[in-house]
Tab-separated table of C-alpha atoms in Angstrom:
chain	number	residue	atom	x	y	z
N	1	GLN	CA	0.015	0.015	0.032
N	2	PRO	CA	1.461	3.373	-0.980
N	3	GLN	CA	2.163	5.980	1.592
N	4	GLN	CA	-0.737	8.394	1.742
N	5	VAL	CA	-0.018	12.071	1.278
N	6	ALA	CA	-1.860	14.342	3.591
N	7	TRP	CA	-3.339	16.709	1.167
N	8	PRO	CA	-5.146	19.736	2.471
N	9	HIS	CA	-8.747	20.034	1.223
N	10	CYS	CA	-8.074	22.830	-1.253
N	11	CYS	CA	-4.499	22.382	-2.349
N	12	TYR	CA	-4.663	24.730	-5.344
N	13	LYS	CA	-6.021	27.807	-3.547
N	14	GLY	CA	-4.421	30.937	-4.879
N	15	MET	CA	-3.059	29.261	-8.001
N	16	GLU	CA	-3.755	30.728	-11.411
N	17	ARG	CA	-6.623	29.321	-13.558
N	18	GLU	CA	-4.223	27.422	-15.945
N	19	GLN	CA	-3.536	24.981	-13.139
N	20	VAL	CA	-5.674	21.828	-13.659
N	21	VAL	CA	-7.181	19.055	-11.483
N	22	GLU	CA	-6.103	15.597	-12.623
N	23	VAL	CA	-9.062	13.171	-12.709
N	24	ALA	CA	-9.324	9.357	-12.789
N	25	ILE	CA	-12.490	7.485	-13.619
N	26	LEU	CA	-12.854	4.294	-11.542
N	27	ALA	CA	-15.192	1.751	-13.176
N	28	CYS	CA	-15.856	3.381	-16.537
N	29	GLY	CA	-18.513	1.061	-17.855
N	30	ALA	CA	-19.680	0.548	-21.448
N	31	PRO	CA	-19.746	3.262	-24.023
N	32	ARG	CA	-23.116	4.903	-24.277
N	33	ARG	CA	-24.405	3.064	-21.199
N	34	GLY	CA	-22.038	3.543	-18.308
N	35	MET	CA	-22.105	6.651	-16.078
N	36	GLY	CA	-18.336	6.551	-15.802
N	37	TRP	CA	-18.045	6.571	-19.576
N	38	TYR	CA	-20.322	9.629	-19.820
N	39	HIS	CA	-18.199	11.508	-17.240
N	40	ALA	CA	-15.115	10.528	-19.233
N	41	LYS	CA	-16.675	11.692	-22.400
N	42	GLN	CA	-17.391	15.171	-21.024
N	43	LEU	CA	-13.860	15.424	-19.611
N	44	LEU	CA	-12.181	14.356	-22.826
N	45	GLU	CA	-14.247	16.868	-24.707
N	46	GLY	CA	-12.782	19.612	-22.479
N	47	ARG	CA	-16.180	20.684	-21.092
N	48	VAL	CA	-15.103	20.880	-17.497
N	49	THR	CA	-12.711	23.884	-17.173
N	50	GLY	CA	-9.628	23.222	-15.135
N	51	ALA	CA	-9.917	19.391	-15.317
N	52	LYS	CA	-7.868	16.825	-17.145
N	53	LEU	CA	-8.698	13.154	-17.430
N	54	THR	CA	-5.479	11.222	-16.869
N	55	ASP	CA	-6.563	7.726	-16.031
N	56	ILE	CA	-9.414	5.200	-16.609
N	57	VAL	CA	-9.844	2.066	-14.481
N	58	GLU	CA	-12.111	-0.554	-15.950
N	59	PRO	CA	-11.959	-3.847	-13.942
N	60	PHE	CA	-14.446	-5.742	-16.243
N	61	PHE	CA	-14.062	-4.768	-19.850
N	62	LEU	CA	-10.216	-4.868	-19.589
N	63	THR	CA	-10.340	-8.430	-18.084
N	64	THR	CA	-13.020	-11.071	-18.240
N	65	GLY	CA	-15.492	-8.920	-20.132
N	66	LYS	CA	-13.188	-7.862	-22.947
N	67	GLU	CA	-14.581	-10.479	-25.386
N	68	THR	CA	-18.202	-9.444	-24.991
N	69	GLN	CA	-19.740	-7.060	-27.588
N	70	ALA	CA	-19.737	-4.319	-24.939
N	71	GLY	CA	-16.070	-5.154	-24.181
N	72	GLN	CA	-15.219	-4.815	-27.875
N	73	ASP	CA	-17.067	-1.478	-27.977
N	74	PHE	CA	-15.169	-0.300	-24.945
N	75	ALA	CA	-11.803	-1.368	-26.493
N	76	ARG	CA	-12.474	0.751	-29.610
N	77	TRP	CA	-13.502	3.710	-27.613
N	78	ALA	CA	-10.694	3.314	-25.061
N	79	ALA	CA	-8.045	3.137	-27.826
N	80	ALA	CA	-9.021	6.630	-28.870
N	81	ALA	CA	-8.872	7.844	-25.251
N	82	GLU	CA	-5.438	6.205	-24.840
N	83	ALA	CA	-4.270	7.940	-28.021
N	84	SER	CA	-5.080	11.226	-26.419
N	85	GLY	CA	-2.881	10.546	-23.485
N	86	VAL	CA	-5.255	8.817	-21.034
N	87	ARG	CA	-3.792	5.807	-19.177
N	88	LEU	CA	-5.871	2.602	-18.975
N	89	HIS	CA	-5.862	0.245	-15.954
N	90	GLN	CA	-7.555	-2.915	-14.910
N	91	PHE	CA	-7.256	-2.097	-11.182
N	92	VAL	CA	-6.450	0.848	-8.843
N	93	ALA	CA	-3.761	-0.324	-6.438
N	94	ALA	CA	-1.537	-2.387	-8.704
N	95	GLU	CA	-1.550	-0.108	-11.814
N	96	VAL	CA	-2.601	3.531	-11.232
N	97	PRO	CA	0.385	5.834	-10.635
N	98	VAL	CA	0.365	7.071	-7.032
N	99	PRO	CA	-0.830	10.729	-7.224
N	100	GLN	CA	1.937	13.214	-6.699
N	101	VAL	CA	-0.531	16.199	-6.906
N	102	PRO	CA	-4.022	16.494	-5.515
N	103	LYS	CA	-6.213	14.286	-7.696
N	104	LEU	CA	-9.937	13.527	-7.986
N	105	ALA	CA	-11.307	9.974	-8.300
N	106	VAL	CA	-14.684	9.698	-9.959
N	107	VAL	CA	-16.135	6.426	-8.696
N	108	CYS	CA	-18.848	4.898	-10.874
N	109	GLY	CA	-18.952	1.204	-10.183
N	110	ARG	CA	-21.964	-0.897	-9.161
N	111	THR	CA	-23.528	0.300	-5.979
N	112	VAL	CA	-22.399	-2.822	-4.133
N	113	ASP	CA	-18.782	-2.293	-5.326
N	114	ASN	CA	-18.453	1.393	-4.745
N	115	PRO	CA	-17.482	1.478	-1.047
N	116	GLN	CA	-14.521	-0.729	-1.668
N	117	LEU	CA	-13.435	1.360	-4.745
N	118	VAL	CA	-13.598	4.489	-2.628
N	119	ARG	CA	-11.454	2.946	0.097
N	120	GLU	CA	-8.921	1.708	-2.547
N	121	ALA	CA	-8.839	5.295	-4.016
N	122	ILE	CA	-8.258	6.862	-0.491
N	123	ASP	CA	-5.566	4.369	0.340
N	124	HIS	CA	-3.809	4.919	-2.989
N	125	GLY	CA	-3.492	8.623	-2.388
N	126	PHE	CA	-6.418	10.358	-4.126
N	127	SER	CA	-7.091	13.600	-2.368
N	128	HIS	CA	-10.749	13.988	-3.344
N	129	ILE	CA	-13.559	11.556	-4.263
N	130	PHE	CA	-16.620	12.054	-6.453
N	131	LEU	CA	-18.957	9.192	-5.706
N	132	GLU	CA	-21.923	8.252	-7.820
N	133	LYS	CA	-25.248	7.860	-6.088
N	134	PRO	CA	-26.521	6.152	-3.969
N	135	GLY	CA	-22.942	5.391	-2.947
N	136	ALA	CA	-23.612	2.106	-1.062
N	137	PRO	CA	-26.405	-0.417	-0.695
N	138	THR	CA	-27.069	0.365	2.922
N	139	VAL	CA	-27.016	3.185	5.488
N	140	LYS	CA	-24.448	1.293	7.592
N	141	GLU	CA	-22.054	0.861	4.682
N	142	LEU	CA	-22.219	4.573	3.715
N	143	GLU	CA	-21.797	5.567	7.373
N	144	ASP	CA	-18.726	3.422	7.643
N	145	LEU	CA	-17.354	4.893	4.459
N	146	ASP	CA	-17.951	8.428	5.764
N	147	ALA	CA	-16.072	7.650	8.921
N	148	TYR	CA	-13.179	6.059	6.959
N	149	ALA	CA	-12.903	9.041	4.574
N	150	GLU	CA	-13.036	11.546	7.546
N	151	SER	CA	-10.313	9.658	9.326
N	152	LYS	CA	-8.083	10.011	6.355
N	153	GLY	CA	-8.995	13.659	5.768
N	154	VAL	CA	-10.395	12.985	2.281
N	155	PRO	CA	-13.634	14.779	1.247
N	156	VAL	CA	-16.277	12.779	-0.618
N	157	TYR	CA	-18.807	14.494	-2.849
N	158	MET	CA	-21.760	12.695	-4.320
N	159	GLY	CA	-23.192	12.767	-7.831
N	160	PHE	CA	-26.675	14.057	-7.093
N	161	ASN	CA	-26.947	16.144	-10.266
N	162	ARG	CA	-30.611	16.843	-9.699
N	163	ASN	CA	-29.651	19.441	-7.021
N	164	PHE	CA	-28.762	21.596	-10.123
N	165	SER	CA	-31.844	20.833	-12.260
N	166	LYS	CA	-33.509	23.960	-13.670
N	167	TYR	CA	-36.977	22.584	-13.070
N	168	ILE	CA	-36.205	21.946	-9.392
N	169	LEU	CA	-34.623	25.294	-8.801
N	170	ALA	CA	-37.648	27.049	-10.493
N	171	ALA	CA	-40.168	25.117	-8.374
N	172	LYS	CA	-38.221	25.887	-5.188
N	173	GLU	CA	-38.294	29.622	-6.022
N	174	HIS	CA	-42.139	29.502	-6.661
N	175	LEU	CA	-42.811	27.456	-3.519
N	176	GLY	CA	-41.269	30.234	-1.556
N	177	THR	CA	-43.938	32.663	-2.721
N	178	VAL	CA	-47.031	30.653	-1.941
N	179	PRO	CA	-48.890	29.978	1.406
N	180	ALA	CA	-47.252	27.592	3.831
N	181	GLY	CA	-49.821	24.897	3.376
N	182	SER	CA	-48.902	24.441	-0.285
N	183	SER	CA	-47.476	21.174	-1.505
N	184	LEU	CA	-44.853	20.023	-4.059
N	185	LEU	CA	-45.236	17.276	-6.546
N	186	LEU	CA	-42.130	15.662	-8.123
N	187	VAL	CA	-42.540	13.355	-11.154
N	188	ASN	CA	-39.865	11.255	-12.828
N	189	LYS	CA	-40.281	8.903	-15.700
N	190	ASN	CA	-37.633	6.708	-17.381
N	191	SER	CA	-37.689	5.264	-20.867
N	192	PHE	CA	-37.282	1.555	-20.346
N	193	ASP	CA	-40.260	1.185	-22.571
N	194	THR	CA	-39.817	-2.315	-23.909
N	195	SER	CA	-40.089	-5.586	-21.908
N	196	GLU	CA	-36.389	-6.291	-22.700
N	197	ALA	CA	-35.350	-2.868	-21.521
N	198	LEU	CA	-37.267	-3.169	-18.262
N	199	ASP	CA	-35.805	-6.585	-17.637
N	200	GLU	CA	-32.338	-5.116	-17.963
N	201	CYS	CA	-33.315	-2.220	-15.728
N	202	PHE	CA	-34.316	-4.547	-12.951
N	203	GLU	CA	-31.127	-6.593	-13.207
N	204	ARG	CA	-28.785	-3.625	-13.523
N	205	ASN	CA	-30.354	-1.590	-10.752
N	206	SER	CA	-31.044	-4.495	-8.355
N	207	GLU	CA	-30.915	-2.154	-5.330
N	208	GLY	CA	-34.467	-1.258	-6.395
N	209	ILE	CA	-36.415	1.761	-7.656
N	210	ILE	CA	-36.402	3.532	-4.212
N	211	LYS	CA	-32.587	3.550	-3.694
N	212	ASN	CA	-31.641	3.749	-7.410
N	213	MET	CA	-34.249	6.157	-8.770
N	214	MET	CA	-36.105	7.799	-5.903
N	215	ILE	CA	-32.922	8.625	-4.150
N	216	HIS	CA	-32.600	11.577	-6.475
N	217	GLU	CA	-35.869	13.089	-5.372
N	218	LEU	CA	-35.079	12.336	-1.747
N	219	VAL	CA	-31.743	14.170	-1.751
N	220	VAL	CA	-33.445	17.067	-3.569
N	221	LEU	CA	-35.956	17.243	-0.641
N	222	ILE	CA	-33.100	17.033	1.860
N	223	SER	CA	-30.837	19.534	0.062
N	224	HIS	CA	-33.402	22.184	-0.953
N	225	PHE	CA	-36.512	21.788	1.235
N	226	GLY	CA	-35.115	20.787	4.633
N	227	VAL	CA	-36.671	17.337	4.736
N	228	SER	CA	-35.039	14.750	7.032
N	229	CYS	CA	-36.038	11.557	8.809
N	230	ASP	CA	-36.541	13.703	11.917
N	231	THR	CA	-38.886	16.134	10.165
N	232	VAL	CA	-41.092	13.500	8.506
N	233	ARG	CA	-44.431	12.815	10.143
N	234	ASP	CA	-46.080	10.465	7.745
N	235	ILE	CA	-45.321	8.419	4.626
N	236	VAL	CA	-48.329	7.222	2.655
N	237	ILE	CA	-47.991	4.878	-0.340
N	238	ASP	CA	-50.540	5.455	-3.162
N	239	ARG	CA	-51.400	1.879	-4.043
N	240	ASN	CA	-53.076	2.899	-7.239
N	241	LEU	CA	-49.813	4.383	-8.572
N	242	THR	CA	-47.567	1.563	-7.418
N	243	CYS	CA	-46.840	-1.728	-9.169
N	244	MET	CA	-44.685	-4.581	-8.025
N	245	GLU	CA	-43.255	-6.991	-10.631
N	246	THR	CA	-40.795	-9.878	-10.765
N	247	ARG	CA	-38.683	-9.944	-13.966
N	248	LYS	CA	-36.066	-12.563	-14.638
N	249	GLY	CA	-35.767	-13.309	-10.941
N	250	PHE	CA	-35.518	-9.661	-9.803
N	251	SER	CA	-38.499	-8.255	-7.803
N	252	ASP	CA	-39.017	-4.545	-7.694
N	253	MET	CA	-41.552	-1.800	-8.312
N	254	SER	CA	-41.821	-0.598	-11.828
N	255	LYS	CA	-43.678	2.518	-10.680
N	256	ILE	CA	-44.497	3.973	-7.280
N	257	GLY	CA	-46.414	6.929	-5.841
N	258	LEU	CA	-46.336	8.273	-2.370
N	259	SER	CA	-46.767	11.270	-0.094
N	260	ILE	CA	-44.359	12.565	2.552
N	261	VAL	CA	-45.798	14.837	5.139
N	262	VAL	CA	-43.467	16.805	7.381
N	263	LYS	CA	-44.115	18.021	10.890
N	264	SER	CA	-44.829	21.528	9.591
N	265	GLY	CA	-47.767	20.125	7.658
N	266	ARG	CA	-46.275	20.558	4.210
N	267	GLU	CA	-46.747	17.632	1.815
N	268	PHE	CA	-44.310	16.411	-0.741
N	269	LYS	CA	-45.623	13.924	-3.326
N	270	ILE	CA	-43.408	11.769	-5.538
N	271	ARG	CA	-44.462	9.814	-8.662
N	272	LEU	CA	-41.978	7.530	-10.361
N	273	ASP	CA	-42.333	5.321	-13.427
N	274	ARG	CA	-39.607	3.276	-15.071
N	275	GLN	CA	-41.428	3.656	-18.416
N	276	ASN	CA	-43.454	6.205	-20.457
N	277	GLY	CA	-40.751	8.625	-21.482
N	278	GLU	CA	-37.649	10.414	-20.166
N	279	VAL	CA	-39.305	13.370	-18.406
N	280	SER	CA	-39.117	14.963	-14.961
N	281	GLU	CA	-41.552	17.573	-13.541
N	282	ALA	CA	-42.035	19.655	-10.427
N	283	ALA	CA	-45.420	21.159	-9.661
N	284	VAL	CA	-46.470	23.545	-6.913
N	285	MET	CA	-49.943	22.869	-5.589
N	286	VAL	CA	-51.983	25.522	-3.811
N	287	ASN	CA	-55.299	24.395	-2.135
N	288	GLY	CA	-55.250	21.341	-4.346
N	289	GLU	CA	-54.903	23.290	-7.573
N	290	GLU	CA	-51.732	23.439	-9.676
N	291	ALA	CA	-50.155	26.913	-9.381
N	292	PHE	CA	-46.858	26.252	-11.099
N	293	ARG	CA	-45.173	23.518	-13.184
N	294	ALA	CA	-41.658	23.227	-14.578
N	295	SER	CA	-40.346	20.312	-16.608
N	296	ARG	CA	-37.160	18.670	-17.909
N	297	PRO	CA	-36.679	18.789	-20.853
N	298	ASP	CA	-37.496	22.326	-21.577
N	299	PRO	CA	-37.001	23.475	-25.200
N	300	GLU	CA	-33.352	24.278	-24.667
N	301	ILE	CA	-32.504	20.981	-22.978
N	302	ALA	CA	-34.522	19.025	-25.630
N	303	LYS	CA	-32.514	20.686	-28.447
N	304	VAL	CA	-29.204	19.742	-26.774
N	305	ALA	CA	-30.379	16.218	-25.962
N	306	THR	CA	-31.337	15.643	-29.646
N	307	GLU	CA	-27.942	16.749	-30.757
N	308	ILE	CA	-26.227	14.388	-28.319
N	309	GLU	CA	-28.406	11.422	-29.297
N	310	GLU	CA	-27.769	12.072	-33.013
N	311	ALA	CA	-24.018	12.171	-32.343
N	312	GLU	CA	-24.067	9.168	-30.039
N	313	PRO	CA	-26.807	6.742	-31.435
N	314	GLY	CA	-27.952	4.268	-28.726
N	315	ILE	CA	-26.884	6.496	-25.786
N	316	MET	CA	-28.902	6.198	-22.579
N	317	PRO	CA	-31.539	8.959	-22.977
N	318	TYR	CA	-31.031	10.313	-19.455
N	319	PHE	CA	-27.433	11.107	-20.221
N	320	ALA	CA	-28.465	13.463	-22.925
N	321	MET	CA	-31.270	14.981	-20.813
N	322	GLN	CA	-29.002	15.572	-17.843
N	323	ASP	CA	-25.842	16.509	-19.738
N	324	GLY	CA	-25.681	20.112	-18.492
N	325	GLU	CA	-26.355	19.053	-14.883
N	326	TYR	CA	-23.386	16.686	-14.942
N	327	ILE	CA	-21.158	19.483	-16.208
N	328	VAL	CA	-22.262	21.867	-13.525
N	329	LEU	CA	-21.722	19.310	-10.806
N	330	LYS	CA	-18.203	18.356	-11.813
N	331	GLN	CA	-17.364	22.025	-12.451
N	332	ARG	CA	-18.417	22.929	-8.930
N	333	VAL	CA	-16.152	20.183	-7.524
N	334	VAL	CA	-13.234	21.162	-9.676
N	335	ASP	CA	-13.594	24.815	-8.944
N	336	HIS	CA	-13.675	24.076	-5.248
N	337	MET	CA	-10.493	22.049	-5.509
N	338	LEU	CA	-8.814	24.939	-7.285
N	339	HIS	CA	-10.163	27.853	-5.331
N	340	GLY	CA	-12.410	26.698	-2.419
N	341	GLN	CA	-12.057	27.364	1.307
N	342	HIS	CA	-10.515	24.516	3.480
N	343	GLY	CA	-13.240	22.480	5.149
N	344	SER	CA	-16.101	23.998	3.066
N	345	VAL	CA	-18.383	22.183	0.549
N	346	PRO	CA	-18.892	23.140	-3.022
N	347	ASP	CA	-22.160	25.113	-3.300
N	348	GLY	CA	-25.102	22.820	-3.895
N	349	VAL	CA	-22.989	19.610	-4.006
N	350	ALA	CA	-24.323	16.744	-1.834
N	351	THR	CA	-21.895	15.133	0.714
N	352	LEU	CA	-21.937	11.684	2.220
N	353	ALA	CA	-24.030	13.149	5.009
N	354	GLY	CA	-26.776	13.955	2.503
N	355	GLY	CA	-26.461	10.537	0.951
N	356	ILE	CA	-26.777	8.835	4.290
N	357	GLU	CA	-29.888	10.791	5.137
N	358	GLY	CA	-31.283	9.937	1.742
N	359	LEU	CA	-30.730	6.253	2.361
N	360	ARG	CA	-32.311	6.499	5.741
N	361	LEU	CA	-35.363	8.037	4.304
N	362	ALA	CA	-35.310	5.429	1.478
N	363	ASP	CA	-35.372	2.668	4.171
N	364	ARG	CA	-38.422	4.224	5.769
N	365	ILE	CA	-40.211	4.417	2.397
N	366	ALA	CA	-39.312	0.803	1.638
N	367	THR	CA	-40.847	-0.194	5.040
N	368	ALA	CA	-44.002	1.735	4.230
N	369	ALA	CA	-44.140	0.123	0.736
N	370	ALA	CA	-43.762	-3.410	2.149
N	371	ALA	CA	-46.635	-2.650	4.584
N	372	ALA	CA	-48.798	-1.407	1.752
N	373	ALA	CA	-47.950	-4.590	-0.224
N	374	ARG	CA	-49.478	-6.646	2.513
N	375	GLY	CA	-52.745	-4.824	1.991
N	376	ARG	CA	-55.381	-5.580	-0.635
N	377	ASN	CA	-54.335	-4.126	-3.834
N	378	GLN	CA	-54.219	-5.509	-7.411
N	379	GLN	CA	-51.449	-3.184	-8.447
N	380	LEU	CA	-49.052	-3.508	-5.540
């Protein structure tokens, strides 16, 4: 194990803008499908100012998965990345050069694998971690990871890009102008619109719709609206909007609706569907009537998404829809490494504390959903 360098949180403070943050992607994934791949794509295109992609770690497609079709696709894409100066590695500890300057690890593996990947990155000498959501399968694992990172003095930021969604920020602003008893409705739909796509969704996201999909909305409520487990009074599952399925041995909900009522009396409603489009909405309700609604995509986002999908046929639609949010999130982290204050957090960026609270709330919702499932309902 390499000797760890005790980097201060913001090692570049006071340097000129031409200084860059070196970045490594840990668990890149397949082209057009892996979150790590999309982060790498944006970095290679130079769209994150002050960041330079130097290393890609891919433990599957560079080893046992290299003969698969996805592995061959990865090899073609990775060859171009390597030609641009990016180093390719199968594993972190044995191959990645020990960082000699502050360096960001972007961790994008399977949820079950990510805690170990973060520990390996910290032990290897990475000074900052960007961890994709939800970070770990359980609250305990994420708490343990938080304690480990803190003991090593390494800040961990989480990839909750929806904190920067225009439709969320617009709804938050409007909610601040209406009576206290008003409510907020959050809607999110995916585009796994064929039986085969939904089968793959259930398998790839086996942590379930609550921890894989709803975690976005939960962290939004925590980050922007002050919701926490301590403030929640009631969680009510809408059985008519919730459907449990078993697909290829994986059981999960393909859609779910619920209401969260906090102690102040304000109600937050969430409606999720794995199918029926790639669209997200936030609506402010006053006395049961809709007073405001914002959506993603808006015309500007739709135009950009169409251009991305035309340039990358077969890309996951949500990459294209959320492209700008991923840029803003990484830019906030990089800017903070370059110019931020020691011990502070990049504005709007979720930390492990927010992720932990999100998983705690997810567990409470899962318990409520299980209780509803025991009731009489054809859908659930």
